[in-house]
mmCIF file of C-alpha atoms in Angstrom:
data_model
loop_
_atom_site.group_PDB
_atom_site.id
_atom_site.type_symbol
_atom_site.label_atom_id
_atom_site.label_comp_id
_atom_site.label_asym_id
_atom_site.label_seq_id
_atom_site.Cartn_x
_atom_site.Cartn_y
_atom_site.Cartn_z
ATOM 1 C CA MET N 1 -5.992 7.717 23.346
ATOM 2 C CA ASN N 2 -5.707 11.159 21.681
ATOM 3 C CA ALA N 3 -5.375 10.562 17.932
ATOM 4 C CA LYS N 4 -3.752 14.019 17.584
ATOM 5 C CA ILE N 5 -0.594 12.826 19.233
ATOM 6 C CA ILE N 6 -0.264 9.403 17.813
ATOM 7 C CA LEU N 7 2.412 10.186 15.219
ATOM 8 C CA LYS N 8 5.798 11.060 16.826
ATOM 9 C CA PRO N 9 8.605 12.829 14.968
ATOM 10 C CA GLU N 10 10.483 9.430 14.847
ATOM 11 C CA SER N 11 7.381 7.964 13.200
ATOM 12 C CA LEU N 12 7.455 10.509 10.400
ATOM 13 C CA THR N 13 11.212 10.108 9.976
ATOM 14 C CA PHE N 14 10.630 6.397 9.437
ATOM 15 C CA LEU N 15 7.733 7.060 7.131
ATOM 16 C CA LYS N 16 9.856 9.342 4.932
ATOM 17 C CA ASN N 17 12.697 6.882 4.783
ATOM 18 C CA TYR N 18 10.296 4.003 4.098
ATOM 19 C CA LEU N 19 8.481 5.833 1.310
ATOM 20 C CA ASP N 20 11.541 7.316 -0.380
ATOM 21 C CA ASN N 21 13.052 3.770 -0.641
ATOM 22 C CA ALA N 22 11.914 1.808 -3.701
ATOM 23 C CA SER N 23 9.932 -1.380 -3.059
ATOM 24 C CA PRO N 24 8.672 -2.605 -6.385
ATOM 25 C CA THR N 25 6.533 -5.737 -6.728
ATOM 26 C CA GLY N 26 8.829 -8.807 -6.679
ATOM 27 C CA ALA N 27 11.792 -6.835 -5.338
ATOM 28 C CA GLU N 28 10.584 -5.559 -2.013
ATOM 29 C CA LYS N 29 13.609 -6.689 -0.005
ATOM 30 C CA GLU N 30 15.228 -3.346 0.822
ATOM 31 C CA GLY N 31 11.901 -1.754 1.933
ATOM 32 C CA GLN N 32 11.141 -4.813 4.036
ATOM 33 C CA LYS N 33 14.510 -4.482 5.821
ATOM 34 C CA LEU N 34 13.622 -0.938 6.797
ATOM 35 C CA TRP N 35 10.204 -2.072 8.046
ATOM 36 C CA MET N 36 11.614 -4.928 10.152
ATOM 37 C CA ASP N 37 14.297 -2.715 11.680
ATOM 38 C CA TYR N 38 11.524 -0.275 12.771
ATOM 39 C CA ILE N 39 9.054 -2.812 14.120
ATOM 40 C CA ASN N 40 11.562 -5.107 15.778
ATOM 41 C CA PRO N 41 11.552 -3.305 19.243
ATOM 42 C CA TYR N 42 7.757 -3.668 19.421
ATOM 43 C CA VAL N 43 7.332 -7.398 18.778
ATOM 44 C CA ASP N 44 8.448 -10.670 20.353
ATOM 45 C CA THR N 45 9.725 -12.248 17.139
ATOM 46 C CA LEU N 46 9.975 -11.680 13.370
ATOM 47 C CA PHE N 47 9.852 -14.116 10.475
ATOM 48 C CA THR N 48 9.875 -13.899 6.673
ATOM 49 C CA ASP N 49 8.768 -16.232 3.917
ATOM 50 C CA THR N 50 10.463 -17.274 0.682
ATOM 51 C CA TYR N 51 9.139 -14.353 -1.382
ATOM 52 C CA GLY N 52 9.721 -11.594 1.191
ATOM 53 C CA THR N 53 6.581 -11.132 3.229
ATOM 54 C CA CYS N 54 7.554 -10.034 6.747
ATOM 55 C CA VAL N 55 5.704 -10.753 9.930
ATOM 56 C CA GLY N 56 6.173 -9.390 13.417
ATOM 57 C CA VAL N 57 4.586 -11.458 16.117
ATOM 58 C CA ILE N 58 3.336 -10.587 19.612
ATOM 59 C CA ASN N 59 2.547 -13.627 21.782
ATOM 60 C CA PRO N 60 3.807 -16.240 19.237
ATOM 61 C CA GLU N 61 2.843 -19.135 21.569
ATOM 62 C CA ALA N 62 -0.904 -18.250 21.577
ATOM 63 C CA ASP N 63 -3.232 -20.635 19.739
ATOM 64 C CA PHE N 64 -5.718 -17.917 18.666
ATOM 65 C CA LYS N 65 -4.187 -15.782 15.916
ATOM 66 C CA VAL N 66 -5.155 -12.308 14.740
ATOM 67 C CA VAL N 67 -3.534 -10.674 11.669
ATOM 68 C CA ILE N 68 -3.320 -7.000 10.939
ATOM 69 C CA GLU N 69 -2.003 -6.527 7.422
ATOM 70 C CA GLY N 70 -0.814 -4.117 4.796
ATOM 71 C CA HIS N 71 1.074 -4.726 1.568
ATOM 72 C CA ALA N 72 4.644 -3.573 0.915
ATOM 73 C CA ASP N 73 4.918 -3.418 -2.816
ATOM 74 C CA GLU N 74 4.624 -0.504 -5.289
ATOM 75 C CA ILE N 75 3.821 -0.462 -8.954
ATOM 76 C CA SER N 76 6.794 -0.207 -11.336
ATOM 77 C CA TRP N 77 7.885 -1.136 -14.901
ATOM 78 C CA TYR N 78 10.063 -3.828 -16.438
ATOM 79 C CA VAL N 79 12.536 -3.299 -19.270
ATOM 80 C CA ASN N 80 10.941 -5.248 -22.068
ATOM 81 C CA TYR N 81 12.918 -4.293 -25.214
ATOM 82 C CA ILE N 82 16.040 -2.311 -25.995
ATOM 83 C CA ALA N 83 16.017 -0.863 -29.462
ATOM 84 C CA GLU N 84 19.138 -0.463 -31.588
ATOM 85 C CA ASP N 85 19.013 3.312 -31.138
ATOM 86 C CA GLY N 86 19.204 2.886 -27.336
ATOM 87 C CA MET N 87 15.579 3.647 -26.546
ATOM 88 C CA ILE N 88 14.061 1.354 -23.882
ATOM 89 C CA TYR N 89 10.461 0.031 -24.078
ATOM 90 C CA VAL N 90 8.626 -1.311 -21.042
ATOM 91 C CA ILE N 91 5.848 -3.488 -19.729
ATOM 92 C CA ARG N 92 3.943 -3.040 -16.503
ATOM 93 C CA ASN N 93 4.773 -4.566 -13.126
ATOM 94 C CA GLY N 94 1.466 -4.041 -11.445
ATOM 95 C CA GLY N 95 -1.051 -1.429 -12.465
ATOM 96 C CA SER N 96 1.360 1.260 -13.705
ATOM 97 C CA ASP N 97 -0.337 4.088 -15.631
ATOM 98 C CA GLN N 98 1.161 4.911 -19.049
ATOM 99 C CA VAL N 99 -0.655 8.213 -19.130
ATOM 100 C CA ILE N 100 1.483 9.767 -16.389
ATOM 101 C CA ALA N 101 4.780 8.392 -17.765
ATOM 102 C CA PRO N 102 5.889 11.015 -20.357
ATOM 103 C CA SER N 103 8.454 13.469 -18.906
ATOM 104 C CA LYS N 104 8.914 11.454 -15.725
ATOM 105 C CA ARG N 105 12.392 10.793 -14.400
ATOM 106 C CA VAL N 106 13.044 7.106 -13.576
ATOM 107 C CA ASN N 107 15.480 4.864 -11.724
ATOM 108 C CA ILE N 108 16.524 1.702 -13.627
ATOM 109 C CA HIS N 109 17.637 -0.904 -11.103
ATOM 110 C CA THR N 110 20.675 -2.981 -12.210
ATOM 111 C CA LYS N 111 23.148 -5.130 -10.421
ATOM 112 C CA ASN N 112 25.638 -2.287 -10.796
ATOM 113 C CA GLY N 113 23.248 0.151 -9.036
ATOM 114 C CA ILE N 114 20.722 2.672 -10.274
ATOM 115 C CA VAL N 115 20.910 4.104 -13.748
ATOM 116 C CA LYS N 116 18.988 7.284 -14.362
ATOM 117 C CA GLY N 117 16.661 7.842 -17.278
ATOM 118 C CA VAL N 118 13.618 9.715 -18.445
ATOM 119 C CA PHE N 119 10.417 8.798 -20.178
ATOM 120 C CA GLY N 120 10.696 10.891 -23.307
ATOM 121 C CA TRP N 121 7.831 12.406 -25.302
ATOM 122 C CA PRO N 122 7.809 14.432 -28.533
ATOM 123 C CA ALA N 123 7.384 18.189 -28.105
ATOM 124 C CA ILE N 124 3.975 19.762 -28.540
ATOM 125 C CA HIS N 125 5.240 21.626 -31.614
ATOM 126 C CA THR N 126 5.755 18.307 -33.435
ATOM 127 C CA ARG N 127 2.559 16.655 -32.282
ATOM 128 C CA MET N 128 0.147 19.488 -33.240
ATOM 129 C CA ARG N 129 0.100 19.124 -36.982
ATOM 130 C CA ALA N 130 -2.923 19.915 -39.143
ATOM 131 C CA GLY N 131 -4.946 16.827 -39.983
ATOM 132 C CA LYS N 132 -3.150 14.605 -37.483
ATOM 133 C CA ASP N 133 -4.674 13.228 -34.331
ATOM 134 C CA GLU N 134 -2.985 14.129 -31.091
ATOM 135 C CA PRO N 135 -0.991 10.992 -29.923
ATOM 136 C CA THR N 136 -1.721 9.717 -26.486
ATOM 137 C CA PRO N 137 0.612 7.659 -24.236
ATOM 138 C CA LYS N 138 0.299 3.936 -24.801
ATOM 139 C CA LEU N 139 2.401 0.958 -23.819
ATOM 140 C CA GLU N 140 3.504 0.670 -27.398
ATOM 141 C CA ASN N 141 4.768 4.225 -27.688
ATOM 142 C CA ILE N 142 6.161 5.275 -24.330
ATOM 143 C CA PHE N 143 9.934 4.898 -24.093
ATOM 144 C CA ILE N 144 12.834 5.577 -21.754
ATOM 145 C CA ASP N 145 15.933 7.532 -22.800
ATOM 146 C CA CYS N 146 18.962 7.066 -20.579
ATOM 147 C CA GLY N 147 21.289 9.210 -22.675
ATOM 148 C CA CYS N 148 22.663 6.340 -24.763
ATOM 149 C CA GLU N 149 22.971 6.251 -28.491
ATOM 150 C CA SER N 150 22.916 2.475 -29.033
ATOM 151 C CA LYS N 151 21.715 -0.765 -27.578
ATOM 152 C CA ALA N 152 25.316 -1.665 -26.809
ATOM 153 C CA GLU N 153 25.788 1.527 -24.832
ATOM 154 C CA VAL N 154 22.567 0.804 -22.841
ATOM 155 C CA GLU N 155 23.736 -2.762 -22.086
ATOM 156 C CA ALA N 156 27.220 -1.509 -21.034
ATOM 157 C CA LEU N 157 25.457 0.290 -18.173
ATOM 158 C CA GLY N 158 24.128 -2.999 -16.865
ATOM 159 C CA ILE N 159 20.629 -2.566 -18.223
ATOM 160 C CA HIS N 160 18.980 -5.715 -19.633
ATOM 161 C CA VAL N 161 15.468 -7.081 -20.201
ATOM 162 C CA GLY N 162 13.873 -7.676 -16.845
ATOM 163 C CA CYS N 163 15.447 -4.750 -15.005
ATOM 164 C CA ILE N 164 12.865 -3.008 -12.832
ATOM 165 C CA ILE N 165 12.151 0.738 -13.269
ATOM 166 C CA THR N 166 10.785 2.968 -10.491
ATOM 167 C CA TYR N 167 10.075 6.628 -10.118
ATOM 168 C CA PRO N 168 12.324 8.646 -7.700
ATOM 169 C CA ASP N 169 9.569 10.953 -6.405
ATOM 170 C CA THR N 170 10.004 11.532 -2.655
ATOM 171 C CA PHE N 171 7.795 12.239 0.355
ATOM 172 C CA GLU N 172 6.567 15.711 1.213
ATOM 173 C CA ILE N 173 3.856 17.350 3.276
ATOM 174 C CA LEU N 174 1.481 19.872 1.743
ATOM 175 C CA ASN N 175 -0.386 22.443 3.815
ATOM 176 C CA ASP N 176 0.805 20.815 7.098
ATOM 177 C CA ASN N 177 -1.502 17.835 6.922
ATOM 178 C CA LYS N 178 -1.440 16.198 3.443
ATOM 179 C CA PHE N 179 1.148 13.473 2.912
ATOM 180 C CA VAL N 180 2.186 13.227 -0.731
ATOM 181 C CA CYS N 181 4.377 10.606 -2.418
ATOM 182 C CA ARG N 182 4.433 7.664 -4.832
ATOM 183 C CA ALA N 183 3.713 4.313 -3.190
ATOM 184 C CA LEU N 184 1.388 5.484 -0.469
ATOM 185 C CA ASP N 185 -0.524 2.539 -1.945
ATOM 186 C CA ASN N 186 0.256 0.754 0.208
ATOM 187 C CA ARG N 187 3.348 1.415 2.262
ATOM 188 C CA MET N 188 1.038 3.601 4.323
ATOM 189 C CA GLY N 189 -0.557 0.351 5.342
ATOM 190 C CA GLY N 190 2.783 -1.107 6.428
ATOM 191 C CA PHE N 191 3.516 2.068 8.302
ATOM 192 C CA MET N 192 0.161 2.166 10.083
ATOM 193 C CA ILE N 193 0.283 -1.457 11.336
ATOM 194 C CA ALA N 194 3.830 -0.783 12.579
ATOM 195 C CA GLU N 195 2.513 2.167 14.497
ATOM 196 C CA VAL N 196 -0.145 -0.080 16.069
ATOM 197 C CA ALA N 197 2.601 -2.363 17.261
ATOM 198 C CA ARG N 198 4.446 0.657 18.702
ATOM 199 C CA LEU N 199 1.378 1.798 20.587
ATOM 200 C CA LEU N 200 0.744 -1.673 22.022
ATOM 201 C CA LYS N 201 4.268 -1.759 23.322
ATOM 202 C CA GLU N 202 4.328 1.717 24.680
ATOM 203 C CA ASN N 203 1.025 1.306 26.428
ATOM 204 C CA ASN N 204 2.000 -2.060 27.924
ATOM 205 C CA VAL N 205 -1.035 -3.772 26.406
ATOM 206 C CA LYS N 206 -1.237 -7.527 27.066
ATOM 207 C CA LEU N 207 -3.241 -9.125 24.323
ATOM 208 C CA PRO N 208 -5.119 -12.431 24.963
ATOM 209 C CA PHE N 209 -4.155 -13.780 21.510
ATOM 210 C CA GLY N 210 -1.207 -13.929 19.119
ATOM 211 C CA LEU N 211 -0.957 -10.821 16.938
ATOM 212 C CA TYR N 212 0.683 -11.174 13.552
ATOM 213 C CA ILE N 213 1.674 -7.818 12.108
ATOM 214 C CA THR N 214 2.020 -8.728 8.420
ATOM 215 C CA ASN N 215 3.547 -6.723 5.667
ATOM 216 C CA ALA N 216 2.853 -8.793 2.526
ATOM 217 C CA VAL N 217 4.548 -8.652 -0.920
ATOM 218 C CA GLN N 218 3.038 -8.800 -4.400
ATOM 219 C CA GLU N 219 -0.424 -7.427 -3.788
ATOM 220 C CA GLU N 220 -0.259 -5.352 -6.973
ATOM 221 C CA VAL N 221 -0.094 -8.459 -9.190
ATOM 222 C CA GLY N 222 -2.998 -10.392 -7.606
ATOM 223 C CA LEU N 223 -2.750 -10.561 -3.782
ATOM 224 C CA ARG N 224 0.000 -13.155 -4.127
ATOM 225 C CA GLY N 225 1.919 -12.397 -0.918
ATOM 226 C CA ALA N 226 -1.195 -12.609 1.147
ATOM 227 C CA GLU N 227 -2.250 -15.848 -0.521
ATOM 228 C CA MET N 228 1.059 -17.375 0.537
ATOM 229 C CA ILE N 229 1.400 -16.004 4.087
ATOM 230 C CA THR N 230 -2.147 -16.806 5.187
ATOM 231 C CA GLN N 231 -1.386 -20.485 4.528
ATOM 232 C CA THR N 232 1.645 -20.138 6.802
ATOM 233 C CA ILE N 233 0.012 -18.240 9.656
ATOM 234 C CA LYS N 234 -3.412 -19.855 9.463
ATOM 235 C CA PRO N 235 -5.104 -16.967 11.338
ATOM 236 C CA ASN N 236 -8.496 -16.953 12.982
ATOM 237 C CA VAL N 237 -9.077 -13.262 12.294
ATOM 238 C CA ALA N 238 -7.594 -10.804 9.750
ATOM 239 C CA ILE N 239 -7.939 -6.979 9.671
ATOM 240 C CA ILE N 240 -6.583 -5.611 6.412
ATOM 241 C CA THR N 241 -5.664 -2.002 5.725
ATOM 242 C CA ASP N 242 -5.252 -0.652 2.190
ATOM 243 C CA VAL N 243 -6.183 2.553 0.362
ATOM 244 C CA CYS N 244 -9.365 3.489 -1.462
ATOM 245 C CA HIS N 245 -10.262 6.372 -3.771
ATOM 246 C CA ASP N 246 -11.165 9.874 -2.704
ATOM 247 C CA SER N 247 -14.059 10.079 -5.119
ATOM 248 C CA THR N 248 -14.581 13.847 -4.582
ATOM 249 C CA THR N 249 -11.801 14.923 -6.881
ATOM 250 C CA PRO N 250 -12.496 16.089 -10.478
ATOM 251 C CA MET N 251 -13.515 13.506 -13.139
ATOM 252 C CA ILE N 252 -14.700 10.734 -10.844
ATOM 253 C CA ASP N 253 -18.348 9.628 -10.881
ATOM 254 C CA LYS N 254 -19.552 9.161 -7.301
ATOM 255 C CA LYS N 255 -22.591 7.189 -8.643
ATOM 256 C CA ILE N 256 -20.086 4.547 -9.705
ATOM 257 C CA GLU N 257 -17.331 4.841 -7.109
ATOM 258 C CA GLY N 258 -19.337 5.833 -4.055
ATOM 259 C CA GLU N 259 -18.468 8.906 -2.006
ATOM 260 C CA THR N 260 -15.396 8.904 0.209
ATOM 261 C CA LYS N 261 -13.066 11.801 0.924
ATOM 262 C CA ILE N 262 -9.721 12.384 2.567
ATOM 263 C CA GLY N 263 -9.972 14.012 5.956
ATOM 264 C CA LEU N 264 -13.312 12.385 6.904
ATOM 265 C CA GLY N 265 -11.898 9.292 8.515
ATOM 266 C CA PRO N 266 -11.158 5.639 7.775
ATOM 267 C CA VAL N 267 -13.323 3.809 5.248
ATOM 268 C CA ILE N 268 -15.043 0.591 6.387
ATOM 269 C CA THR N 269 -15.959 -1.680 3.542
ATOM 270 C CA TYR N 270 -19.071 -3.774 2.962
ATOM 271 C CA ALA N 271 -18.485 -6.773 0.669
ATOM 272 C CA PRO N 272 -19.055 -10.530 0.548
ATOM 273 C CA ALA N 273 -15.502 -11.151 1.728
ATOM 274 C CA VAL N 274 -15.989 -8.965 4.819
ATOM 275 C CA GLN N 275 -17.220 -10.903 7.816
ATOM 276 C CA ASN N 276 -20.269 -8.931 9.054
ATOM 277 C CA ASN N 277 -19.829 -9.534 12.765
ATOM 278 C CA LEU N 278 -16.151 -8.446 12.613
ATOM 279 C CA ARG N 279 -17.093 -5.382 10.571
ATOM 280 C CA ASP N 280 -19.813 -4.481 13.117
ATOM 281 C CA LEU N 281 -17.260 -4.802 15.935
ATOM 282 C CA ILE N 282 -15.021 -2.356 14.106
ATOM 283 C CA ILE N 283 -17.923 0.100 13.578
ATOM 284 C CA ASP N 284 -18.989 -0.178 17.233
ATOM 285 C CA THR N 285 -15.451 0.507 18.279
ATOM 286 C CA ALA N 286 -15.314 3.594 16.125
ATOM 287 C CA GLN N 287 -18.511 4.904 17.519
ATOM 288 C CA LYS N 288 -17.519 4.201 21.149
ATOM 289 C CA ASN N 289 -14.255 5.982 20.681
ATOM 290 C CA ASN N 290 -15.549 8.896 18.605
ATOM 291 C CA ILE N 291 -13.404 7.942 15.621
ATOM 292 C CA PRO N 292 -14.883 9.337 12.402
ATOM 293 C CA PHE N 293 -15.399 6.768 9.701
ATOM 294 C CA GLN N 294 -16.908 6.398 6.195
ATOM 295 C CA ARG N 295 -18.623 3.492 4.510
ATOM 296 C CA LEU N 296 -17.957 1.958 1.071
ATOM 297 C CA ALA N 297 -19.639 -0.942 -0.797
ATOM 298 C CA SER N 298 -17.581 -3.198 -2.994
ATOM 299 C CA SER N 299 -19.255 -5.364 -5.588
ATOM 300 C CA ARG N 300 -18.133 -8.986 -5.759
ATOM 301 C CA VAL N 301 -14.542 -8.475 -4.489
ATOM 302 C CA THR N 302 -12.717 -5.884 -2.517
ATOM 303 C CA GLY N 303 -9.688 -6.016 -4.783
ATOM 304 C CA THR N 304 -7.427 -6.081 -1.728
ATOM 305 C CA ASP N 305 -5.650 -8.706 0.352
ATOM 306 C CA THR N 306 -8.888 -9.016 2.307
ATOM 307 C CA ASP N 307 -10.111 -11.420 -0.365
ATOM 308 C CA ALA N 308 -6.985 -13.584 -0.017
ATOM 309 C CA PHE N 309 -7.309 -13.894 3.724
ATOM 310 C CA ALA N 310 -11.096 -14.313 3.838
ATOM 311 C CA TYR N 311 -11.239 -17.245 1.465
ATOM 312 C CA SER N 312 -8.234 -19.137 2.854
ATOM 313 C CA ASN N 313 -7.936 -21.961 5.335
ATOM 314 C CA GLY N 314 -11.634 -22.818 5.215
ATOM 315 C CA GLY N 315 -12.648 -19.158 5.839
ATOM 316 C CA VAL N 316 -11.008 -16.552 7.971
ATOM 317 C CA ALA N 317 -13.097 -13.728 9.635
ATOM 318 C CA SER N 318 -11.750 -10.734 7.686
ATOM 319 C CA ALA N 319 -12.488 -7.038 7.455
ATOM 320 C CA LEU N 320 -11.098 -4.064 5.566
ATOM 321 C CA ILE N 321 -10.240 -0.630 6.990
ATOM 322 C CA SER N 322 -9.145 1.676 4.164
ATOM 323 C CA LEU N 323 -7.267 4.911 4.037
ATOM 324 C CA PRO N 324 -8.863 7.340 1.566
ATOM 325 C CA LEU N 325 -6.390 8.521 -1.049
ATOM 326 C CA ARG N 326 -6.268 10.878 -3.991
ATOM 327 C CA TYR N 327 -4.547 10.198 -7.328
ATOM 328 C CA MET N 328 -3.944 6.449 -6.889
ATOM 329 C CA HIS N 329 -1.145 4.834 -9.023
ATOM 330 C CA THR N 330 0.414 8.225 -9.704
ATOM 331 C CA THR N 331 3.604 9.730 -8.275
ATOM 332 C CA VAL N 332 1.526 12.280 -6.241
ATOM 333 C CA GLU N 333 -0.723 10.099 -4.208
ATOM 334 C CA MET N 334 -2.173 12.131 -1.348
ATOM 335 C CA VAL N 335 -3.654 11.218 2.093
ATOM 336 C CA HIS N 336 -4.703 13.244 5.077
ATOM 337 C CA LYS N 337 -2.590 13.042 8.266
ATOM 338 C CA ASN N 338 -5.799 12.853 10.447
ATOM 339 C CA ASP N 339 -6.959 9.810 8.472
ATOM 340 C CA VAL N 340 -3.681 8.070 9.043
ATOM 341 C CA GLU N 341 -3.900 8.663 12.740
ATOM 342 C CA HIS N 342 -7.547 7.595 12.868
ATOM 343 C CA VAL N 343 -6.801 4.315 10.995
ATOM 344 C CA ILE N 344 -4.034 3.532 13.507
ATOM 345 C CA GLN N 345 -6.390 4.336 16.374
ATOM 346 C CA LEU N 346 -9.249 2.300 14.971
ATOM 347 C CA ILE N 347 -7.111 -0.824 14.467
ATOM 348 C CA TYR N 348 -5.573 -0.353 17.953
ATOM 349 C CA GLU N 349 -8.885 0.021 19.670
ATOM 350 C CA THR N 350 -10.511 -2.874 17.731
ATOM 351 C CA LEU N 351 -7.692 -5.184 18.874
ATOM 352 C CA LEU N 352 -8.607 -4.327 22.476
ATOM 353 C CA GLN N 353 -12.155 -5.570 21.797
ATOM 354 C CA ILE N 354 -11.146 -9.033 20.482
ATOM 355 C CA GLU N 355 -11.059 -11.915 22.926
ATOM 356 C CA SER N 356 -9.120 -15.121 22.828
ATOM 357 C CA ASN N 357 -11.196 -17.658 20.878
ATOM 358 C CA HIS N 358 -13.527 -14.879 19.789
ATOM 359 C CA ASN N 359 -16.393 -16.492 17.968
ATOM 360 C CA PHE N 360 -17.535 -14.425 14.957
ATOM 361 C CA ASN N 361 -19.721 -17.191 13.555
ATOM 362 C CA TYR N 362 -23.187 -16.174 12.403
ATOM 363 C CA PHE N 363 -24.764 -19.171 14.111
ATOM 364 C CA LYS N 364 -23.841 -19.574 17.749
#
């Protein structure tokens, strides 16, 4: 397979629609609908669970089950307090970064639809006073202004405590090969596993096992969707795809974060939760197919849904293939088109190497 021709124009149209749609943690439904509509022609059946994780299945009757998984949710905010002057204060939903909030436009999701607002911030003229420390954005001092002059006016728009707030930033391509958007972490994962399903269908591949293409919810608050769905599927093997840091950008210490860079290929992780024989199969597959890859070590946990799958059901052979990304948990997350294609190719080619009842046990 030529990785340069993996992504079709229709694929990129879906990717833009999928990324531009909000899918905040705990409210992923609309994004999941888009994903299921796209993947439906490439699978035998689809099912969902109570909290919104979606699974497309190929060969649902097979006893041996392999999962390929990404997570569907993006970080966001909750309305936490509405002041009498109409200003709105927030708490995190996932790992939202208060430092990037000031001057950002926001969408406040209500039952009446989206209400627009902005994260306000005092002008530099008023902050730079002699003898005063420059204020920094904190959860206690960032606030949203939706143009209202009172709490009653805010509430009349349908805004209440618990409404979810997302950023409206949309997908674009820089310099022909850099994908930029909010929520690449990790709707790129959902996109890539959907593309694997498409390639399997278009190439008429007959897998000797059941393949469960899984788009899990609530990863950003503790791998919760993966924890639930692995108990439902009870897989034998799980290959997870998520994002990791491009540590070559300014202000990152490579001695702490390791060295991985966008454009140099998928990142294969070494960690206790990663099953060594499965990881070695992935590396052998990359080398055999001339797919560039990078290595990363994770201390104790991977911090991804890999951990949830690996330690479930008495132990599931699990591995992590990551997409290197710049500016994680900002609205300008950036990945390289070539890496996206190579992750898709590596998952696809790895699946072709897995046998029915494949034994990854260390002691055979």
